[in-house]
Amino acid sequence: MHGVGRKFAHVVIPSPVKDPLIYSVPSALEARLATGMRVLVPLGKRKVTGVVVGFSAQTSLEKVREILDVLDDRPILDSSLLKLCDWITKYYASSLGEVLSTVLPPLLRLNSQRVVVCRKGFFKLGGRLEREIYAEVEKRGRILLKTLSRLFSGRALYRALNRLVSIGAVEIEEKLKKNRQGRTEQGLAVDPEMSLNKPSMLTLTPEQEAALQSMEKRLEEGGFGTYLLFGVTGSGKTEVYMRAMERVWKRQRRSLILVPEISLTPQLLDRLWERFPNQVGVLHSALTPAERWTQWWRIIRGEVMVVVGARSAVFSPVPNLGLIVVDEEHDPSYKQEEGLRYHARDLAVVRGKILGCPVLLGSATPSVESFHNARQGRYTLLELTERVEKRSMPKVETVDLRLGAREQKNTADHQSSMASFFSPRLREALQENRARGQQSLIFLNRRGFASFLQCCLCGFVLRCPNCSISLTLHLKVRGLFCHHCGFRNLVGDLCPGCSQRTLTGIGFGTEKIEEELLRLFPGARVGRMDRDTTSKRGSQERLIRQWERGEIEILVGTQMITKGHDVAGVTLVGIILADLSLNLPDFRAAERTYQLLSQVAGRAGRGKEPGRVIIQTYLPDHYSFQFAVDHDYEGFFASEVEFRRALNYPPFSRLVHLRFEGINLQEVEQKAKIAGLKLKRRQEDGEGAARIEVLGPAPAPIEKLRSRYRWHILLKGKKSSPLLELAKELQVLFSRGSVRLHIDVDPYHML
Ligand code: ADP
Ligand code: ZN
């Protein structure tokens, strides 16, 4: 598409609320420029980086500025990714600028503190400019980008530099980042002959075989189709993913696999590396922007056949993509909760559809939405009903914590046993397991030592000054923390209300449980895994490795411990208080509870020895627990889906959540009410499928967060497009002013 059709380029600047801007294309650049490349453009007095999303022959604008430079040799976004971006702007009521700033690694900006670092090795350098730049960088070892741009001013520095980055000759580091890790794999020479991977020695089970068989045509020939691999924990889902990846690679097609959190799945990475040596690209949140670009370029150049990453890896620019896998597809971490609020699993399916490639979703506890889609025939259901080698599922039992049901005879006994949080049954089981030299997991989805501090004299509760939340006591670091905004206060002895020494810790978290375990089992090797013990780089992986090697006997943790570890020595799982996730004001509370319980229970008995799971609860009759005891996902689904149908919640309806935020409570409330009235007036117009329910406005359950007050409205309807239209109308009204409107399509957290 050369010539007149390319006179003007549509350029998106990756920043919130920006639509494409028009620039003219100087004839010198015309031949090199294509859709999906980055360009340097003037914006006001600044020079900024943008991405070309299209061309036109004419413009109605009178004054158009020129593109200054082309920064890439080849498009960094291919047409299918651009289509996906476009789809996202419409579905999530967002702008292309915002979408691109989420999709692309942070862009190289002009005047920043970045350092160009020379890398050793032999590189095929391009033209004279590249050689000169490389010589300069090599001479000094490292040089500020600013200095370099002064030395080469007036020449096409950025384009040449990008090429040097892309061939690995130099790296661009951010000056402030010191601790650089997580660069496993980088710097490995890539041998084009290395496409031979290590074949698996395992003989597939008949169920694994059948699952692959169903996908055969799509893996071989391509074409869109969504498969839901519903396989109990330990049934060999990962093996199925890897075989499917091998299949598509035989046809020179690449795979993308999404996992909930990379740092929690070192075992999966090990397995991928072993199976596809030197062929795995990893994208994770600990990468610096420069490392992210390095990975991005490796992926674009097709140097890896498998890309693995968390949520945002759904955007990775894999050429010739033949398969997208979403492991643990039910996991809430696929939903981004800030900025562009997208769902990576849903986008994986959309991307597969745009590209025409199969999408494989896997889980032992599928989301209600996905299982419903499978039942409706939109997804193909593949089942693995047994653990590999016929290992038995763990035996699950509940312990009723209610007073009347307990083994104790009087309240004094009850209190003393409750003070320990371990029912006699769980205590005995732990004792036995230790005696047999086996490992135990203790799960509690709340960290800290006490949930809050209260004065037992005047009732004063220590709260966060920024949020409508009480502060959690953490003993080891002697601090009171807000789990929402990170506010920290030292623990004083006196009640701020009445100045007495009367503050008492109420409630409990993992830190308290750890202390109790050490008291109950002196000398036991107890470990704890939650956000407090894993905040240092590498500490989490260290804990997981110790656990794998059996150096920890009892591991206490939050939901971090529920995911993917496959440790053969674990035969007991205890759940301290299973009701925590059930009592949240959220229509997915039961689903979330069932998933958490099944996942954590699935950690038990993965070796030769059978596993045992003990669930402590005040609500033993709740269907979430009853079906968890029987490992009956389909039973759970049947009950849950009835509840959803009765209350018209997803998958029987679509939701759009509107949150109004501002620093002045009266203003927020007033604006939310005005919006509510507008919506209700519009709602009366709708009929049938276009009917919309408007719930609220009301204060959000967490009314104040990070010093901002929050009100919300929930829109509910059969289809999402009428909901979106309404939301977009409001968006225009709220684009200026002190109260901001956040639109969340298919919301997860409405707190
Ligand atoms: P899931 O992902 O369903 O929890 P995994 O794929 O992790 O299950 O498999 C559990 C264990 O069983 C792993 O150690 C894996 O190597 C092993 N495994 C998988 N498939 C087979 C098979 N066909 N034969 C023997 N062992 C297998
Ligand atoms: Zn706070």
Short mmCIF file of N, CA, C and O and ligand atoms in Angstrom, two decimals, residues 202-205 208 231-239 241 271 327 384 388-389 391 566 606, ligand 1:
data_model
loop_
_atom_site.label_atom_id
_atom_site.label_comp_id
_atom_site.label_asym_id
_atom_site.label_seq_id
_atom_site.Cartn_x
_atom_site.Cartn_y
_atom_site.Cartn_z
N LEU A 202 6.20 -40.56 29.04
CA LEU A 202 5.00 -41.09 29.67
C LEU A 202 4.06 -41.70 28.62
O LEU A 202 3.96 -41.20 27.51
N THR A 203 3.41 -42.77 29.02
CA THR A 203 2.33 -43.30 28.18
C THR A 203 1.06 -42.61 28.63
O THR A 203 0.73 -42.61 29.82
N LEU A 204 0.37 -42.02 27.70
CA LEU A 204 -0.84 -41.28 28.09
C LEU A 204 -1.91 -42.23 28.60
O LEU A 204 -2.01 -43.37 28.16
N THR A 205 -2.72 -41.72 29.53
CA THR A 205 -3.87 -42.50 29.97
C THR A 205 -4.91 -42.45 28.84
O THR A 205 -4.87 -41.53 28.01
N GLN A 208 -6.48 -39.05 28.63
CA GLN A 208 -5.61 -38.02 28.03
C GLN A 208 -5.59 -38.18 26.51
O GLN A 208 -5.68 -37.22 25.76
N GLY A 231 -10.48 -31.57 34.33
CA GLY A 231 -9.79 -32.73 34.85
C GLY A 231 -9.49 -32.56 36.32
O GLY A 231 -8.95 -31.52 36.73
N VAL A 232 -9.80 -33.55 37.13
CA VAL A 232 -9.59 -33.45 38.57
C VAL A 232 -8.11 -33.15 38.84
O VAL A 232 -7.25 -33.38 37.98
N THR A 233 -7.81 -32.65 40.04
CA THR A 233 -6.43 -32.33 40.39
C THR A 233 -5.57 -33.58 40.26
O THR A 233 -5.94 -34.65 40.72
N GLY A 234 -4.43 -33.44 39.60
CA GLY A 234 -3.52 -34.57 39.45
C GLY A 234 -3.91 -35.55 38.35
O GLY A 234 -3.42 -36.67 38.29
N SER A 235 -4.80 -35.10 37.45
CA SER A 235 -5.25 -36.02 36.39
C SER A 235 -4.37 -35.92 35.14
O SER A 235 -4.60 -36.62 34.17
N GLY A 236 -3.38 -35.05 35.16
CA GLY A 236 -2.47 -34.97 34.02
C GLY A 236 -2.87 -33.96 32.97
O GLY A 236 -2.62 -34.16 31.78
N LYS A 237 -3.46 -32.83 33.40
CA LYS A 237 -3.85 -31.79 32.44
C LYS A 237 -2.61 -31.18 31.79
O LYS A 237 -2.59 -30.96 30.58
N THR A 238 -1.59 -30.91 32.62
CA THR A 238 -0.38 -30.27 32.09
C THR A 238 0.25 -31.11 30.98
O THR A 238 0.73 -30.58 29.98
N GLU A 239 0.22 -32.41 31.16
CA GLU A 239 0.75 -33.30 30.13
C GLU A 239 -0.04 -33.13 28.82
O GLU A 239 0.54 -33.10 27.73
N TYR A 241 -1.58 -30.38 27.87
CA TYR A 241 -1.18 -29.10 27.27
C TYR A 241 0.11 -29.29 26.47
O TYR A 241 0.23 -28.81 25.35
N ARG A 271 8.92 -27.95 33.95
CA ARG A 271 8.46 -28.97 33.00
C ARG A 271 8.50 -28.46 31.57
O ARG A 271 8.86 -29.19 30.66
N ASP A 327 -4.37 -22.13 31.69
CA ASP A 327 -4.36 -23.09 32.80
C ASP A 327 -5.11 -22.47 33.98
O ASP A 327 -5.04 -21.27 34.20
N LEU A 384 -11.12 -35.44 32.24
CA LEU A 384 -10.19 -36.40 32.85
C LEU A 384 -10.77 -36.67 34.24
O LEU A 384 -10.70 -35.83 35.12
N VAL A 388 -3.85 -39.70 37.60
CA VAL A 388 -2.98 -40.62 36.88
C VAL A 388 -2.57 -41.78 37.79
O VAL A 388 -2.50 -41.62 39.01
N GLU A 389 -2.33 -42.90 37.22
CA GLU A 389 -1.98 -44.13 37.92
C GLU A 389 -3.02 -44.51 38.96
O GLU A 389 -2.72 -45.07 40.01
N ARG A 391 -4.38 -43.04 41.23
CA ARG A 391 -4.23 -42.58 42.62
C ARG A 391 -5.59 -42.11 43.09
O ARG A 391 -6.35 -41.50 42.33
N ASP A 566 2.99 -29.71 43.15
CA ASP A 566 2.79 -31.14 43.09
C ASP A 566 3.84 -31.76 44.00
O ASP A 566 4.95 -32.01 43.58
N ARG A 606 -0.92 -36.68 46.31
CA ARG A 606 -0.52 -36.75 44.91
C ARG A 606 0.58 -37.78 44.69
O ARG A 606 0.95 -38.07 43.56
P1 ADP B 1 -2.79 -31.71 36.72
O1 ADP B 1 -2.21 -30.62 35.89
O2 ADP B 1 -4.07 -32.25 36.17
O3 ADP B 1 -2.92 -31.39 38.19
P2 ADP B 1 -0.30 -32.98 36.16
O4 ADP B 1 -0.22 -32.82 34.69
O5 ADP B 1 0.51 -32.08 37.01
O6 ADP B 1 -1.82 -32.95 36.63
O7 ADP B 1 0.06 -34.49 36.48
C1 ADP B 1 0.25 -34.95 37.79
C2 ADP B 1 1.45 -35.87 37.82
O8 ADP B 1 1.22 -37.02 37.02
C3 ADP B 1 2.71 -35.23 37.27
O9 ADP B 1 3.78 -35.60 38.10
C4 ADP B 1 2.84 -35.82 35.88
O10 ADP B 1 4.19 -35.91 35.47
C5 ADP B 1 2.23 -37.19 36.05
N1 ADP B 1 1.60 -37.71 34.83
C6 ADP B 1 0.86 -37.02 33.93
N2 ADP B 1 0.42 -37.82 32.95
C7 ADP B 1 0.88 -39.06 33.23
C8 ADP B 1 0.76 -40.35 32.59
N3 ADP B 1 0.08 -40.49 31.47
N4 ADP B 1 1.39 -41.39 33.18
C9 ADP B 1 2.09 -41.25 34.31
N5 ADP B 1 2.23 -40.08 34.96
C10 ADP B 1 1.65 -38.98 34.44
#
